[in-house]
XYZ file of C-alpha atoms in Angstrom:
342
model
C 37.646 -61.269 -49.466
C 39.516 -61.114 -52.795
C 37.782 -60.574 -56.085
C 38.389 -64.134 -57.287
C 37.170 -65.692 -54.034
C 34.019 -63.619 -54.287
C 33.586 -64.714 -57.906
C 33.856 -68.423 -57.036
C 31.543 -67.945 -54.052
C 28.873 -66.476 -56.327
C 29.330 -69.344 -58.761
C 28.812 -71.890 -55.975
C 25.676 -70.070 -54.811
C 24.349 -70.291 -58.372
C 24.557 -74.098 -58.472
C 21.232 -74.668 -56.595
C 19.484 -72.318 -59.028
C 20.758 -74.325 -61.998
C 19.613 -77.587 -60.405
C 16.161 -76.123 -59.773
C 15.914 -75.112 -63.432
C 17.101 -78.545 -64.597
C 14.578 -80.223 -62.295
C 11.785 -78.039 -63.694
C 12.795 -78.923 -67.257
C 12.928 -82.650 -66.380
C 9.450 -82.556 -64.823
C 8.159 -80.684 -67.880
C 9.601 -83.306 -70.238
C 8.573 -86.403 -68.288
C 5.276 -85.307 -66.731
C 4.176 -82.518 -69.027
C 1.245 -82.503 -71.445
C 3.309 -83.766 -74.404
C 4.094 -87.452 -74.817
C 7.766 -87.761 -75.923
C 7.038 -90.876 -77.995
C 4.065 -89.339 -79.815
C 6.080 -86.157 -80.431
C 8.875 -88.155 -82.070
C 6.850 -90.719 -84.033
C 3.478 -89.073 -84.517
C 0.066 -90.221 -83.283
C -0.235 -92.986 -85.912
C 2.836 -94.973 -84.812
C 2.338 -98.672 -84.106
C 2.645 -100.189 -80.645
C 5.935 -101.903 -81.534
C 7.465 -98.662 -82.802
C 6.313 -96.824 -79.687
C 7.817 -99.536 -77.440
C 11.167 -99.338 -79.252
C 11.172 -95.551 -78.967
C 10.379 -95.690 -75.249
C 13.318 -98.036 -74.756
C 15.579 -95.797 -76.850
C 14.611 -92.721 -74.838
C 15.107 -94.553 -71.538
C 11.504 -94.014 -70.469
C 11.300 -97.565 -69.072
C 14.052 -96.875 -66.515
C 13.196 -95.823 -62.935
C 12.401 -92.120 -62.623
C 15.396 -91.382 -60.394
C 17.721 -93.003 -62.946
C 16.174 -90.942 -65.727
C 16.730 -87.799 -63.651
C 20.406 -88.599 -62.999
C 20.987 -89.309 -66.694
C 19.225 -86.071 -67.589
C 21.328 -83.978 -65.178
C 24.588 -85.591 -66.312
C 23.685 -84.964 -69.951
C 22.979 -81.287 -69.251
C 26.195 -80.859 -67.259
C 28.141 -82.313 -70.203
C 26.228 -80.027 -72.634
C 24.299 -82.938 -74.149
C 21.064 -80.956 -74.377
C 19.043 -83.562 -76.216
C 17.364 -83.488 -79.609
C 14.628 -81.393 -81.115
C 11.323 -83.270 -81.221
C 9.312 -81.221 -83.688
C 10.889 -78.194 -85.366
C 14.219 -79.660 -86.486
C 13.319 -83.358 -86.555
C 15.780 -85.198 -84.279
C 18.560 -82.631 -84.719
C 20.867 -82.099 -81.735
C 19.941 -79.002 -79.751
C 23.613 -78.001 -79.583
C 23.671 -77.891 -83.378
C 20.550 -75.705 -83.411
C 22.217 -73.343 -80.950
C 25.389 -73.264 -83.060
C 23.611 -71.699 -86.054
C 20.898 -69.751 -84.185
C 23.123 -68.328 -81.453
C 25.378 -66.025 -83.554
C 22.480 -63.958 -85.053
C 21.034 -63.437 -81.554
C 24.450 -62.442 -80.166
C 24.938 -60.053 -83.098
C 21.525 -58.512 -82.463
C 22.135 -58.297 -78.707
C 25.565 -56.706 -79.183
C 24.153 -53.810 -81.220
C 21.033 -53.552 -79.032
C 23.349 -52.883 -76.055
C 25.873 -50.737 -77.937
C 23.340 -48.301 -79.399
C 21.836 -47.303 -76.017
C 25.327 -46.956 -74.540
C 26.435 -44.475 -77.196
C 23.101 -42.659 -77.554
C 21.134 -42.900 -74.298
C 23.943 -42.249 -71.788
C 25.524 -39.270 -73.644
C 22.083 -37.676 -74.105
C 21.289 -38.216 -70.418
C 24.590 -36.677 -69.345
C 24.076 -33.775 -71.740
C 20.594 -33.113 -70.330
C 21.885 -33.367 -66.747
C 24.705 -30.895 -67.359
C 22.251 -28.404 -68.891
C 19.119 -28.634 -66.696
C 15.987 -26.752 -67.724
C 17.443 -25.936 -71.129
C 15.790 -26.607 -74.453
C 18.034 -29.634 -75.025
C 17.130 -30.974 -71.587
C 13.385 -30.735 -72.251
C 13.761 -32.230 -75.733
C 15.848 -35.177 -74.500
C 13.581 -35.846 -71.506
C 10.332 -35.760 -73.490
C 11.888 -37.770 -76.301
C 13.094 -40.398 -73.837
C 9.651 -40.757 -72.267
C 7.943 -41.070 -75.649
C 10.569 -43.520 -76.921
C 10.207 -45.764 -73.870
C 6.419 -45.690 -74.136
C 6.477 -47.260 -77.609
C 5.989 -51.066 -77.522
C 8.536 -53.102 -79.460
C 6.000 -54.531 -81.891
C 4.581 -51.075 -82.695
C 8.026 -49.516 -83.151
C 8.976 -52.453 -85.397
C 5.968 -51.811 -87.636
C 6.783 -48.088 -87.826
C 10.386 -48.815 -88.822
C 9.349 -51.389 -91.401
C 6.879 -48.906 -92.903
C 9.499 -46.158 -92.915
C 12.365 -48.204 -94.361
C 10.420 -50.418 -96.744
C 11.534 -50.597 -100.360
C 9.190 -48.747 -102.698
C 9.490 -47.239 -106.128
C 10.008 -43.716 -104.881
C 11.846 -44.649 -101.693
C 10.361 -45.186 -98.265
C 8.332 -42.854 -96.083
C 8.975 -39.149 -96.886
C 11.170 -40.276 -99.765
C 13.824 -41.759 -97.463
C 15.468 -44.761 -99.133
C 17.227 -46.978 -96.597
C 18.331 -49.356 -99.367
C 20.255 -46.641 -101.208
C 22.132 -45.651 -98.048
C 25.460 -47.445 -97.699
C 26.022 -51.076 -98.744
C 23.470 -53.116 -100.667
C 21.078 -55.414 -98.799
C 18.381 -57.694 -100.194
C 15.789 -56.805 -97.563
C 15.503 -55.047 -94.205
C 14.289 -58.336 -92.712
C 16.104 -61.639 -92.535
C 19.018 -63.320 -90.789
C 22.448 -61.695 -91.230
C 25.005 -63.937 -92.931
C 27.824 -63.056 -90.480
C 30.357 -64.292 -93.040
C 32.565 -61.209 -92.897
C 35.476 -63.066 -91.262
C 37.317 -64.967 -93.993
C 40.597 -66.861 -94.247
C 42.258 -63.767 -95.715
C 40.915 -61.320 -93.121
C 37.780 -59.234 -92.651
C 35.457 -58.563 -95.575
C 34.532 -54.964 -94.753
C 31.747 -54.861 -97.342
C 30.047 -57.913 -95.825
C 30.533 -56.461 -92.335
C 28.886 -53.190 -93.386
C 25.939 -55.105 -94.889
C 25.456 -57.141 -91.717
C 25.540 -53.966 -89.608
C 23.042 -52.220 -91.882
C 20.708 -55.247 -91.739
C 20.817 -55.515 -87.933
C 20.517 -51.802 -87.056
C 16.679 -51.504 -87.353
C 15.888 -54.522 -85.115
C 18.705 -53.535 -82.717
C 17.250 -50.032 -82.453
C 13.853 -51.511 -81.602
C 15.259 -54.019 -79.112
C 17.373 -51.400 -77.357
C 14.700 -48.686 -77.345
C 13.512 -49.219 -73.764
C 17.082 -49.423 -72.466
C 18.062 -46.294 -74.366
C 15.255 -44.271 -72.796
C 15.980 -45.667 -69.311
C 19.668 -44.835 -69.587
C 18.810 -41.322 -70.725
C 16.481 -40.621 -67.777
C 18.609 -42.294 -65.106
C 21.781 -40.744 -66.514
C 20.234 -37.281 -66.310
C 19.092 -37.839 -62.710
C 22.485 -39.260 -61.712
C 24.304 -36.237 -63.142
C 22.029 -33.805 -61.275
C 22.490 -35.668 -57.983
C 26.263 -35.899 -58.436
C 26.677 -32.211 -59.301
C 24.900 -31.246 -56.069
C 26.896 -33.664 -53.897
C 29.315 -32.650 -51.146
C 32.447 -34.029 -52.798
C 31.810 -31.967 -55.939
C 31.398 -28.849 -53.791
C 34.678 -29.746 -52.068
C 36.393 -30.133 -55.449
C 35.140 -26.695 -56.477
C 36.432 -25.229 -53.202
C 39.870 -26.686 -53.957
C 39.936 -24.687 -57.179
C 39.671 -27.575 -59.638
C 38.500 -26.649 -63.123
C 35.032 -27.639 -64.320
C 36.567 -29.985 -66.876
C 38.483 -31.926 -64.203
C 35.457 -32.010 -61.883
C 33.146 -33.330 -64.585
C 35.480 -35.988 -65.975
C 37.094 -37.139 -62.717
C 34.254 -36.829 -60.215
C 30.879 -36.349 -61.902
C 30.929 -38.837 -64.780
C 32.474 -41.719 -62.857
C 30.073 -41.447 -59.923
C 27.097 -40.937 -62.233
C 27.866 -44.292 -63.870
C 27.234 -46.209 -60.619
C 23.385 -46.174 -60.797
C 23.631 -47.012 -64.500
C 25.397 -50.345 -63.916
C 22.214 -52.318 -63.064
C 20.402 -50.618 -65.944
C 23.058 -51.713 -68.432
C 23.243 -55.300 -67.138
C 19.460 -55.570 -66.904
C 19.326 -54.770 -70.610
C 20.351 -58.360 -71.267
C 17.311 -59.581 -69.325
C 15.116 -57.428 -71.561
C 16.945 -58.658 -74.659
C 16.063 -62.263 -73.866
C 12.345 -61.493 -73.754
C 12.368 -58.774 -76.395
C 14.308 -60.863 -78.896
C 11.325 -63.236 -79.131
C 9.156 -60.434 -80.573
C 11.807 -58.568 -82.548
C 13.319 -61.669 -84.176
C 9.856 -62.889 -85.163
C 8.876 -59.547 -86.741
C 12.193 -59.045 -88.547
C 12.394 -62.717 -89.570
C 15.707 -63.354 -87.806
C 16.324 -67.051 -87.216
C 17.801 -66.585 -83.738
C 17.372 -68.135 -80.319
C 14.459 -65.881 -79.346
C 12.371 -66.796 -82.365
C 13.240 -70.482 -82.061
C 12.316 -70.443 -78.355
C 8.924 -68.965 -79.265
C 8.357 -71.585 -81.973
C 9.487 -74.414 -79.678
C 7.058 -73.274 -76.993
C 4.119 -72.946 -79.399
C 4.819 -76.266 -81.168
C 5.560 -78.178 -77.917
C 9.180 -78.918 -78.835
C 9.959 -79.313 -75.130
C 13.634 -80.435 -75.290
C 14.510 -77.434 -77.451
C 12.515 -75.003 -75.306
C 13.952 -76.482 -72.096
C 17.544 -76.302 -73.335
C 17.128 -72.660 -74.346
C 15.561 -71.914 -70.945
C 18.612 -73.461 -69.282
C 20.976 -71.366 -71.420
C 19.032 -68.169 -70.676
C 19.264 -68.970 -66.942
C 23.053 -69.402 -67.158
C 23.349 -66.076 -68.991
C 21.281 -64.271 -66.345
C 23.359 -65.750 -63.509
C 26.619 -64.699 -65.156
C 25.279 -61.200 -65.796
C 24.358 -60.806 -62.140
C 27.910 -61.734 -61.144
C 29.377 -59.346 -63.731
C 27.119 -56.588 -62.395
C 28.500 -57.013 -58.880
C 32.072 -57.013 -60.186
C 31.453 -53.826 -62.175
C 30.204 -52.124 -59.028
C 33.545 -52.732 -57.324
C 35.524 -51.495 -60.338
C 33.576 -48.247 -60.733
C 33.172 -47.607 -56.993
C 36.117 -48.948 -54.912
C 34.133 -48.233 -51.735
C 31.999 -51.288 -52.487
C 33.562 -54.383 -50.924
C 33.112 -58.134 -51.245
C 32.199 -58.829 -47.614
C 28.664 -60.092 -48.166
């Protein structure tokens, strides 16, 4: 089976999952604890106003017709309107301004573990039982044990703006470009008509680094530990012993045989980071006051803004499905022995 045929097969198998999610969202909206009319008009609306709203929302139509309209709207990306938080605003418009900050946060929350956790894990695996190995292993365990909310508070206390600098005299504000606060939504206005505003880009990076470090903390520690174990297992494998017997240098063995094969068990760890980002962004965005999808999903759930919460749930499901497909494709790129016959 070719790569593209496998890709389309996985997409077709994902269709029932999407319909199950859409059905769950429909049941939640139509039969849930929140009355759509009362949510839009308020409890003091008159009977005539409520009747007009029910007709406008199509609630007088047969249930099967409402379901078909709902599914067709979702498939055409008509995700409805916010009931409570944004007062009749289209959900697609909410996603258009809340999505970029979450993507920016997620990008750095994945990038930091990749360039810190994996190199440290490989370093510890290549030097087992050394001081660096013990330091990296213990540090990874402690780092992973810290809850996101607790680590967020520690970072905010350390980097806060005070008269004499932050904790231990460290002044995060004086380091690099100017920022108004270590909390808030990044502007993401560094791409202009004349090119890239490097100063604005540096400010957005500086603003997002603390929450990205918190959000990627668990992934960083997991990549460190699994990377170390993968290196140790690969070094002791038969094909590495064969490469040594052929007279290959250590540099060639490490770069051509050890590193590539050690990446295989890290693929699900890296892709599963996105699953953690979806849940972790709810906490991190709320603490760091980032107006992203995670924080809005939390607010929509608490304030019973069901169309907004349901639309975000649908988007998160699509992202998870695509990540699972990408994970399988990465397996075949890193390890050609893995085929598509399944």
